[in-house]
Amino acid sequence: MQALLVFLAIAALSLLASHRAMLDPGRFPALAQLAASGLLFLAFGALLGPGSLALLSWSDLTALRPVLALGLGVAGFLIGLNLEPRLVRLLPRAVYAAALAHAGTAFLWVALPLAGPLLFSMGLPPGAAVGAAALLGAAASLSSGHFAVLGYRTGRMDRGRGLSVALLTMLDDVVGLGVLALALAFGATGDPLEGLGLVALALLLGAACGGLLAFLMHGLTDHGELMAVLMGGVALVSGAAAYLRVSALLAGVACGASLALVGGRAVEQAARGLGRFERPSYLLLVFLVGAHVQARDVMAWALLPAYLGLRFLGKVLGGALAQRIAGSTLALPPRLGYALIAQGGLALCLVVEYLMLVPGPMSQRVFDVVVAGAVFNELLASRAFRLVVEAAPMPLRRDTP
């Protein structure tokens, strides 16, 4: 009963935090930033979880794994649905090169130096250590564009620059998901080929469910029926992935991407309706992620400063490289790397998925480092973004004397 009451209270808070008034940066700038990042719910989860006040026990978290899988499936589905084929085809190659440059730089700066400490501190096989280091690098490569979005909504940043930063951070997600697939292939089983088969199974499962959804939604015009079919399909792919013990996140991405490939008016209408559930489901997911934190690993705290410092350097250098590649194509602000410090919610999805599918001390250590790093990076990004705004003043309007 206690776990149920806690979960219902967090669900009510997630609905409240998703209200438009709370997300309006003009009225409540501090609350809008907290709601956009979701870190307040991450802190709630860490505080109420078994690692702290223990209002939720480990048995409660085990019982809530279907809810966690559903949240990961919804997150992956939304990412895949946003990969519109028309937009993907229209983007210049320089944009992809810039996204790969800044994400890849941060990945290499974190994964390569930290592979040694992970290998020698745990005494695990090299494949498992490589997968864990790759996952740390993937989490480091991801960025969130919510500071840029809030910046142009409040008039602190030019809209074109804000959207350009948000576009680069959206393309980061593809890099992170690819590395997650690599880490699961090495760590899910003892045999990389078998692990690769499980990743392929997750993608095939998602693609099959996406095709089934496209067939069921064809010809439907009623909004209620469309939403019922869509939510049922997302629940189906998430539940099937959890039952088969494959990645619900990757299955959701494949499902959303295959549905976006088919397209159509019904898909666009259902996608707009699903956007209403995006914020509450994300905040609930972040709360469950925080509840899995164990803050007693001394080695995780020892790795955290190195992770933060290497990621910061990687983002600054990667941002400069991306600006050199796509500066003439996108309206990128000066000091681009400083606008990419915020880590983003997908990093939390990557590490909790890895923790569920590859349980053990290594995955828990990686999870703790990334979750704690997300909190510190959000605080660091708040100050770093001020430097971006100061270095990139708003352009004068034409009617300005």
CSV table of C-alpha atoms in Angstrom, one decimal:
chain,number,residue,atom,x,y,z
A,1,MET,CA,0.0,0.0,0.0
A,2,GLN,CA,2.9,2.4,0.8
A,3,ALA,CA,4.5,1.8,-2.6
A,4,LEU,CA,1.1,2.4,-4.3
A,5,LEU,CA,0.6,5.7,-2.5
A,6,VAL,CA,4.1,6.9,-3.3
A,7,PHE,CA,3.6,6.0,-7.0
A,8,LEU,CA,0.2,7.7,-7.2
A,9,ALA,CA,1.6,10.8,-5.5
A,10,ILE,CA,4.4,11.0,-8.1
A,11,ALA,CA,2.0,10.4,-10.9
A,12,ALA,CA,-0.1,13.4,-9.7
A,13,LEU,CA,3.0,15.5,-9.4
A,14,SER,CA,4.0,14.6,-13.0
A,15,LEU,CA,0.7,15.7,-14.3
A,16,LEU,CA,1.0,19.0,-12.4
A,17,ALA,CA,4.6,19.6,-13.6
A,18,SER,CA,3.4,18.9,-17.2
A,19,HIS,CA,0.9,21.8,-17.1
A,20,ARG,CA,1.5,24.6,-19.6
A,21,ALA,CA,1.7,27.2,-16.9
A,22,MET,CA,4.6,25.3,-15.2
A,23,LEU,CA,6.4,25.0,-18.5
A,24,ASP,CA,6.1,28.7,-19.3
A,25,PRO,CA,9.6,30.2,-18.9
A,26,GLY,CA,8.2,33.7,-18.9
A,27,ARG,CA,6.1,33.2,-15.8
A,28,PHE,CA,8.2,30.6,-13.8
A,29,PRO,CA,11.7,30.4,-15.3
A,30,ALA,CA,13.2,28.3,-12.5
A,31,LEU,CA,10.2,25.9,-12.4
A,32,ALA,CA,10.3,25.7,-16.2
A,33,GLN,CA,13.9,24.6,-16.2
A,34,LEU,CA,13.3,22.0,-13.5
A,35,ALA,CA,10.3,20.6,-15.3
A,36,ALA,CA,12.1,20.5,-18.7
A,37,SER,CA,15.1,18.6,-17.3
A,38,GLY,CA,13.1,16.3,-15.0
A,39,LEU,CA,15.9,16.3,-12.4
A,40,LEU,CA,13.5,17.2,-9.6
A,41,PHE,CA,11.8,13.8,-10.1
A,42,LEU,CA,15.2,12.1,-10.4
A,43,ALA,CA,16.0,13.5,-7.0
A,44,PHE,CA,12.6,12.3,-5.6
A,45,GLY,CA,13.3,8.8,-6.9
A,46,ALA,CA,16.8,8.8,-5.3
A,47,LEU,CA,15.4,10.1,-2.0
A,48,LEU,CA,12.4,7.7,-1.8
A,49,GLY,CA,14.2,4.7,-3.2
A,50,PRO,CA,15.8,1.8,-1.3
A,51,GLY,CA,19.2,3.5,-1.3
A,52,SER,CA,17.9,6.3,1.0
A,53,LEU,CA,14.5,6.5,2.8
A,54,ALA,CA,13.4,3.1,1.5
A,55,LEU,CA,9.8,4.1,0.9
A,56,LEU,CA,10.2,1.9,-2.1
A,57,SER,CA,11.9,-1.4,-1.5
A,58,TRP,CA,13.9,-3.5,-4.1
A,59,SER,CA,10.9,-5.8,-4.3
A,60,ASP,CA,8.7,-2.8,-5.2
A,61,LEU,CA,11.1,-1.8,-7.9
A,62,THR,CA,11.0,-5.4,-9.3
A,63,ALA,CA,7.2,-5.3,-9.3
A,64,LEU,CA,7.4,-1.9,-11.1
A,65,ARG,CA,9.6,-3.2,-13.9
A,66,PRO,CA,6.7,-3.5,-16.4
A,67,VAL,CA,6.0,0.2,-15.8
A,68,LEU,CA,9.7,1.0,-16.3
A,69,ALA,CA,9.6,-1.1,-19.6
A,70,LEU,CA,6.5,0.8,-20.7
A,71,GLY,CA,8.2,4.1,-20.0
A,72,LEU,CA,11.3,3.1,-22.0
A,73,GLY,CA,9.1,1.9,-24.8
A,74,VAL,CA,7.2,5.2,-25.0
A,75,ALA,CA,10.5,7.1,-25.0
A,76,GLY,CA,11.9,5.0,-27.8
A,77,PHE,CA,8.7,5.2,-29.8
A,78,LEU,CA,8.7,9.0,-29.6
A,79,ILE,CA,12.3,9.2,-30.7
A,80,GLY,CA,11.6,6.9,-33.7
A,81,LEU,CA,8.4,8.8,-34.6
A,82,ASN,CA,10.3,12.1,-34.7
A,83,LEU,CA,12.7,10.6,-37.3
A,84,GLU,CA,10.6,11.9,-40.1
A,85,PRO,CA,12.0,10.5,-43.5
A,86,ARG,CA,11.3,13.9,-45.3
A,87,LEU,CA,13.3,15.8,-42.7
A,88,VAL,CA,16.1,13.2,-42.7
A,89,ARG,CA,16.4,13.5,-46.5
A,90,LEU,CA,16.4,17.3,-46.5
A,91,LEU,CA,19.1,17.8,-44.0
A,92,PRO,CA,22.5,18.6,-45.6
A,93,ARG,CA,25.4,16.3,-45.0
A,94,ALA,CA,27.3,19.0,-43.1
A,95,VAL,CA,24.6,18.8,-40.3
A,96,TYR,CA,25.1,15.0,-39.9
A,97,ALA,CA,28.9,15.5,-40.0
A,98,ALA,CA,28.7,18.2,-37.3
A,99,ALA,CA,26.4,16.1,-35.1
A,100,LEU,CA,28.7,13.1,-35.4
A,101,ALA,CA,31.8,15.3,-34.8
A,102,HIS,CA,30.7,16.7,-31.5
A,103,ALA,CA,29.0,13.5,-30.2
A,104,GLY,CA,31.9,11.4,-31.3
A,105,THR,CA,34.5,13.7,-29.7
A,106,ALA,CA,32.8,13.5,-26.3
A,107,PHE,CA,32.4,9.8,-26.7
A,108,LEU,CA,36.1,9.2,-27.3
A,109,TRP,CA,37.2,11.6,-24.6
A,110,VAL,CA,35.2,9.7,-22.0
A,111,ALA,CA,35.2,6.0,-23.2
A,112,LEU,CA,38.9,5.6,-24.0
A,113,PRO,CA,40.4,7.0,-20.7
A,114,LEU,CA,37.8,5.3,-18.5
A,115,ALA,CA,38.0,1.9,-20.1
A,116,GLY,CA,41.2,1.1,-18.1
A,117,PRO,CA,39.8,1.9,-14.6
A,118,LEU,CA,36.6,-0.1,-15.4
A,119,LEU,CA,38.7,-3.0,-16.6
A,120,PHE,CA,41.1,-3.2,-13.7
A,121,SER,CA,38.8,-2.2,-10.8
A,122,MET,CA,36.2,-5.0,-11.4
A,123,GLY,CA,38.3,-7.8,-12.9
A,124,LEU,CA,35.6,-8.6,-15.5
A,125,PRO,CA,36.2,-9.9,-19.0
A,126,PRO,CA,37.4,-7.3,-21.5
A,127,GLY,CA,34.2,-7.4,-23.5
A,128,ALA,CA,32.1,-6.4,-20.5
A,129,ALA,CA,34.5,-3.6,-19.6
A,130,VAL,CA,34.5,-2.4,-23.2
A,131,GLY,CA,30.7,-2.4,-23.2
A,132,ALA,CA,30.5,-0.5,-19.9
A,133,ALA,CA,33.1,2.1,-21.1
A,134,ALA,CA,31.2,2.5,-24.4
A,135,LEU,CA,28.0,3.1,-22.5
A,136,LEU,CA,29.7,5.8,-20.4
A,137,GLY,CA,30.9,7.4,-23.6
A,138,ALA,CA,27.4,7.2,-25.2
A,139,ALA,CA,25.9,8.9,-22.2
A,140,ALA,CA,28.6,11.6,-22.4
A,141,SER,CA,27.9,12.1,-26.1
A,142,LEU,CA,24.2,12.9,-25.5
A,143,SER,CA,23.1,16.5,-25.0
A,144,SER,CA,19.8,18.2,-24.2
A,145,GLY,CA,18.5,21.2,-26.1
A,146,HIS,CA,16.1,22.4,-23.4
A,147,PHE,CA,18.3,25.4,-22.5
A,148,ALA,CA,18.3,26.5,-26.1
A,149,VAL,CA,14.5,26.0,-26.4
A,150,LEU,CA,13.9,28.0,-23.2
A,151,GLY,CA,16.4,30.6,-24.4
A,152,TYR,CA,14.6,31.5,-27.6
A,153,ARG,CA,11.2,31.2,-25.9
A,154,THR,CA,12.2,33.9,-23.3
A,155,GLY,CA,13.9,36.0,-26.0
A,156,ARG,CA,17.5,35.5,-24.7
A,157,MET,CA,18.6,33.6,-27.8
A,158,ASP,CA,17.8,34.0,-31.5
A,159,ARG,CA,15.2,31.4,-32.6
A,160,GLY,CA,17.3,30.2,-35.5
A,161,ARG,CA,20.3,29.5,-33.2
A,162,GLY,CA,18.1,27.8,-30.6
A,163,LEU,CA,16.5,25.5,-33.2
A,164,SER,CA,20.0,24.7,-34.6
A,165,VAL,CA,21.3,23.6,-31.2
A,166,ALA,CA,18.1,21.6,-30.6
A,167,LEU,CA,18.6,19.9,-34.0
A,168,LEU,CA,22.1,18.8,-33.2
A,169,THR,CA,21.1,17.4,-29.9
A,170,MET,CA,18.3,15.5,-31.5
A,171,LEU,CA,20.8,13.9,-33.9
A,172,ASP,CA,22.9,12.9,-30.9
A,173,ASP,CA,20.2,10.4,-29.9
A,174,VAL,CA,21.0,8.2,-32.9
A,175,VAL,CA,24.7,7.9,-31.9
A,176,GLY,CA,23.7,7.1,-28.3
A,177,LEU,CA,21.2,4.4,-29.4
A,178,GLY,CA,23.8,2.8,-31.7
A,179,VAL,CA,26.3,2.6,-28.8
A,180,LEU,CA,23.7,1.1,-26.5
A,181,ALA,CA,23.1,-1.6,-29.1
A,182,LEU,CA,26.9,-2.3,-29.1
A,183,ALA,CA,27.1,-2.4,-25.3
A,184,LEU,CA,24.2,-4.8,-25.1
A,185,ALA,CA,25.8,-7.0,-27.8
A,186,PHE,CA,29.0,-7.3,-25.7
A,187,GLY,CA,27.4,-7.4,-22.2
A,188,ALA,CA,24.0,-9.1,-22.4
A,189,THR,CA,25.4,-12.6,-22.9
A,190,GLY,CA,28.9,-14.1,-22.8
A,191,ASP,CA,28.9,-14.4,-26.6
A,192,PRO,CA,28.9,-11.1,-28.7
A,193,LEU,CA,27.1,-12.9,-31.6
A,194,GLU,CA,24.3,-14.0,-29.3
A,195,GLY,CA,24.1,-10.5,-27.8
A,196,LEU,CA,23.9,-9.1,-31.4
A,197,GLY,CA,21.1,-11.5,-32.1
A,198,LEU,CA,19.1,-10.2,-29.1
A,199,VAL,CA,19.6,-6.6,-30.3
A,200,ALA,CA,18.4,-7.7,-33.8
A,201,LEU,CA,15.4,-9.4,-32.2
A,202,ALA,CA,14.4,-6.2,-30.4
A,203,LEU,CA,14.6,-4.2,-33.7
A,204,LEU,CA,12.6,-6.8,-35.6
A,205,LEU,CA,10.0,-6.9,-32.8
A,206,GLY,CA,9.7,-3.1,-33.0
A,207,ALA,CA,9.5,-3.1,-36.8
A,208,ALA,CA,6.8,-5.8,-36.8
A,209,CYS,CA,4.7,-4.0,-34.2
A,210,GLY,CA,5.1,-0.8,-36.2
A,211,GLY,CA,3.8,-2.5,-39.3
A,212,LEU,CA,0.9,-3.9,-37.3
A,213,LEU,CA,0.1,-0.5,-36.0
A,214,ALA,CA,0.2,1.0,-39.5
A,215,PHE,CA,-2.3,-1.7,-40.7
A,216,LEU,CA,-4.7,-1.2,-37.8
A,217,MET,CA,-4.6,2.6,-38.0
A,218,HIS,CA,-5.2,2.7,-41.8
A,219,GLY,CA,-8.6,4.3,-42.5
A,220,LEU,CA,-9.3,5.3,-38.9
A,221,THR,CA,-10.6,8.8,-38.5
A,222,ASP,CA,-11.9,8.9,-34.9
A,223,HIS,CA,-9.3,10.5,-32.6
A,224,GLY,CA,-10.3,8.2,-29.7
A,225,GLU,CA,-9.9,5.0,-31.7
A,226,LEU,CA,-6.5,6.2,-33.1
A,227,MET,CA,-5.2,6.9,-29.6
A,228,ALA,CA,-6.5,3.6,-28.3
A,229,VAL,CA,-4.8,1.7,-31.1
A,230,LEU,CA,-1.6,3.7,-30.7
A,231,MET,CA,-1.3,3.3,-26.9
A,232,GLY,CA,-2.2,-0.4,-27.2
A,233,GLY,CA,0.6,-0.9,-29.8
A,234,VAL,CA,3.2,0.9,-27.6
A,235,ALA,CA,2.2,-1.2,-24.6
A,236,LEU,CA,2.4,-4.3,-26.8
A,237,VAL,CA,5.9,-3.7,-28.0
A,238,SER,CA,7.1,-2.7,-24.5
A,239,GLY,CA,5.5,-5.7,-22.9
A,240,ALA,CA,6.8,-8.1,-25.5
A,241,ALA,CA,10.3,-6.7,-25.2
A,242,ALA,CA,10.2,-7.1,-21.4
A,243,TYR,CA,8.9,-10.6,-21.7
A,244,LEU,CA,11.7,-11.6,-24.1
A,245,ARG,CA,14.3,-9.7,-22.1
A,246,VAL,CA,15.4,-7.5,-25.0
A,247,SER,CA,15.7,-3.8,-25.1
A,248,ALA,CA,12.3,-2.1,-24.9
A,249,LEU,CA,14.0,1.2,-25.8
A,250,LEU,CA,15.4,-0.1,-29.1
A,251,ALA,CA,12.2,-1.9,-29.9
A,252,GLY,CA,10.2,1.3,-29.3
A,253,VAL,CA,12.6,3.2,-31.6
A,254,ALA,CA,12.1,0.6,-34.4
A,255,CYS,CA,8.4,0.7,-33.9
A,256,GLY,CA,8.1,4.5,-34.1
A,257,ALA,CA,10.6,4.7,-37.0
A,258,SER,CA,8.7,2.1,-39.1
A,259,LEU,CA,5.4,3.9,-38.4
A,260,ALA,CA,6.9,7.2,-39.4
A,261,LEU,CA,8.2,5.6,-42.6
A,262,VAL,CA,4.6,4.6,-43.5
A,263,GLY,CA,3.3,8.0,-42.6
A,264,GLY,CA,-0.2,9.2,-43.4
A,265,ARG,CA,-2.7,11.6,-41.9
A,266,ALA,CA,-3.8,9.1,-39.2
A,267,VAL,CA,-0.2,8.7,-38.0
A,268,GLU,CA,0.3,12.5,-37.8
A,269,GLN,CA,-2.9,12.9,-35.9
A,270,ALA,CA,-2.1,10.2,-33.4
A,271,ALA,CA,1.4,11.5,-32.9
A,272,ARG,CA,0.0,14.9,-32.0
A,273,GLY,CA,-2.3,13.3,-29.5
A,274,LEU,CA,0.5,11.2,-28.0
A,275,GLY,CA,2.5,14.3,-27.3
A,276,ARG,CA,0.1,15.0,-24.4
A,277,PHE,CA,1.4,12.0,-22.6
A,278,GLU,CA,5.1,12.6,-23.3
A,279,ARG,CA,5.9,14.8,-20.3
A,280,PRO,CA,4.0,12.8,-17.6
A,281,SER,CA,5.4,9.5,-18.8
A,282,TYR,CA,8.9,11.0,-19.0
A,283,LEU,CA,8.7,12.3,-15.5
A,284,LEU,CA,7.5,9.0,-14.1
A,285,LEU,CA,10.3,7.2,-16.0
A,286,VAL,CA,12.9,9.6,-14.5
A,287,PHE,CA,11.5,9.0,-11.0
A,288,LEU,CA,11.8,5.2,-11.4
A,289,VAL,CA,15.4,5.7,-12.8
A,290,GLY,CA,16.3,7.7,-9.7
A,291,ALA,CA,14.9,5.0,-7.4
A,292,HIS,CA,17.6,2.6,-8.6
A,293,VAL,CA,20.5,4.8,-7.4
A,294,GLN,CA,22.9,3.3,-4.9
A,295,ALA,CA,25.1,6.1,-3.6
A,296,ARG,CA,27.5,3.9,-1.5
A,297,ASP,CA,29.9,2.8,-4.2
A,298,VAL,CA,33.2,4.6,-3.5
A,299,MET,CA,34.6,3.7,-6.9
A,300,ALA,CA,31.6,5.4,-8.6
A,301,TRP,CA,32.3,8.6,-6.7
A,302,ALA,CA,36.0,8.3,-7.6
A,303,LEU,CA,35.1,8.0,-11.3
A,304,LEU,CA,32.6,10.9,-11.3
A,305,PRO,CA,35.1,13.8,-11.4
A,306,ALA,CA,37.0,12.2,-14.3
A,307,TYR,CA,33.7,11.6,-16.1
A,308,LEU,CA,32.5,15.2,-15.6
A,309,GLY,CA,35.9,16.8,-16.6
A,310,LEU,CA,36.4,14.6,-19.6
A,311,ARG,CA,32.9,15.1,-20.9
A,312,PHE,CA,33.2,18.9,-20.5
A,313,LEU,CA,36.4,19.0,-22.5
A,314,GLY,CA,34.9,16.6,-25.1
A,315,LYS,CA,31.8,18.8,-25.5
A,316,VAL,CA,33.8,22.0,-25.8
A,317,LEU,CA,36.2,20.6,-28.4
A,318,GLY,CA,33.4,18.8,-30.2
A,319,GLY,CA,31.3,21.9,-30.3
A,320,ALA,CA,34.2,23.9,-31.8
A,321,LEU,CA,34.7,21.1,-34.4
A,322,ALA,CA,30.9,21.0,-35.2
A,323,GLN,CA,30.9,24.8,-35.6
A,324,ARG,CA,33.8,24.6,-38.1
A,325,ILE,CA,32.0,22.0,-40.1
A,326,ALA,CA,28.4,23.4,-40.2
A,327,GLY,CA,28.9,27.0,-39.2
A,328,SER,CA,27.9,28.1,-42.7
A,329,THR,CA,24.9,25.8,-42.9
A,330,LEU,CA,23.3,26.3,-39.4
A,331,ALA,CA,22.9,29.4,-37.4
A,332,LEU,CA,25.1,28.1,-34.5
A,333,PRO,CA,25.9,30.3,-31.6
A,334,PRO,CA,29.5,31.1,-30.5
A,335,ARG,CA,30.9,28.7,-27.9
A,336,LEU,CA,28.6,26.0,-29.1
A,337,GLY,CA,30.1,23.4,-26.8
A,338,TYR,CA,28.9,25.4,-23.8
A,339,ALA,CA,25.4,25.0,-25.0
A,340,LEU,CA,25.7,21.2,-25.2
A,341,ILE,CA,26.7,20.5,-21.5
A,342,ALA,CA,23.2,19.5,-20.3
A,343,GLN,CA,23.0,15.7,-20.6
A,344,GLY,CA,19.4,14.9,-21.5
A,345,GLY,CA,16.9,12.3,-20.5
A,346,LEU,CA,18.0,9.7,-23.1
A,347,ALA,CA,21.3,9.2,-21.2
A,348,LEU,CA,19.3,8.0,-18.2
A,349,CYS,CA,17.2,5.7,-20.4
A,350,LEU,CA,20.4,4.1,-21.8
A,351,VAL,CA,22.0,3.3,-18.5
A,352,VAL,CA,18.8,2.0,-16.8
A,353,GLU,CA,18.1,-0.2,-19.8
A,354,TYR,CA,21.7,-1.5,-19.5
A,355,LEU,CA,21.2,-2.0,-15.8
A,356,MET,CA,18.0,-4.1,-16.4
A,357,LEU,CA,19.4,-6.3,-19.1
A,358,VAL,CA,23.0,-6.6,-17.8
A,359,PRO,CA,22.6,-6.6,-14.0
A,360,GLY,CA,25.7,-6.6,-11.9
A,361,PRO,CA,28.2,-4.4,-10.0
A,362,MET,CA,29.7,-3.0,-13.3
A,363,SER,CA,26.3,-1.9,-14.7
A,364,GLN,CA,25.3,-0.4,-11.3
A,365,ARG,CA,28.6,1.5,-11.2
A,366,VAL,CA,28.1,2.9,-14.7
A,367,PHE,CA,24.5,3.7,-13.8
A,368,ASP,CA,25.4,5.6,-10.6
A,369,VAL,CA,28.1,7.6,-12.4
A,370,VAL,CA,25.8,8.7,-15.2
A,371,VAL,CA,22.9,9.6,-12.9
A,372,ALA,CA,25.1,11.7,-10.6
A,373,GLY,CA,26.8,13.2,-13.6
A,374,ALA,CA,23.4,14.2,-15.1
A,375,VAL,CA,22.7,16.3,-11.9
A,376,PHE,CA,26.1,18.0,-11.9
A,377,ASN,CA,26.0,18.6,-15.6
A,378,GLU,CA,22.6,20.3,-15.3
A,379,LEU,CA,24.0,22.7,-12.7
A,380,LEU,CA,27.1,23.3,-14.8
A,381,ALA,CA,25.0,23.8,-18.0
A,382,SER,CA,23.0,26.5,-16.3
A,383,ARG,CA,26.1,28.6,-15.9
A,384,ALA,CA,27.7,27.6,-19.2
A,385,PHE,CA,24.6,28.6,-21.1
A,386,ARG,CA,24.8,32.1,-19.7
A,387,LEU,CA,28.2,32.4,-21.4
A,388,VAL,CA,26.7,31.3,-24.7
A,389,VAL,CA,24.0,34.0,-24.4
A,390,GLU,CA,26.5,36.7,-23.5
A,391,ALA,CA,28.7,35.7,-26.4
A,392,ALA,CA,25.8,35.5,-28.9
A,393,PRO,CA,23.7,38.7,-28.5
A,394,MET,CA,20.3,38.9,-30.2
A,395,PRO,CA,20.5,40.3,-33.7
A,396,LEU,CA,19.0,43.8,-34.2
A,397,ARG,CA,15.6,44.0,-36.0
A,398,ARG,CA,15.3,45.8,-39.3
A,399,ASP,CA,13.2,48.5,-37.8
A,400,THR,CA,15.7,49.2,-35.0
A,401,PRO,CA,17.4,52.6,-35.5
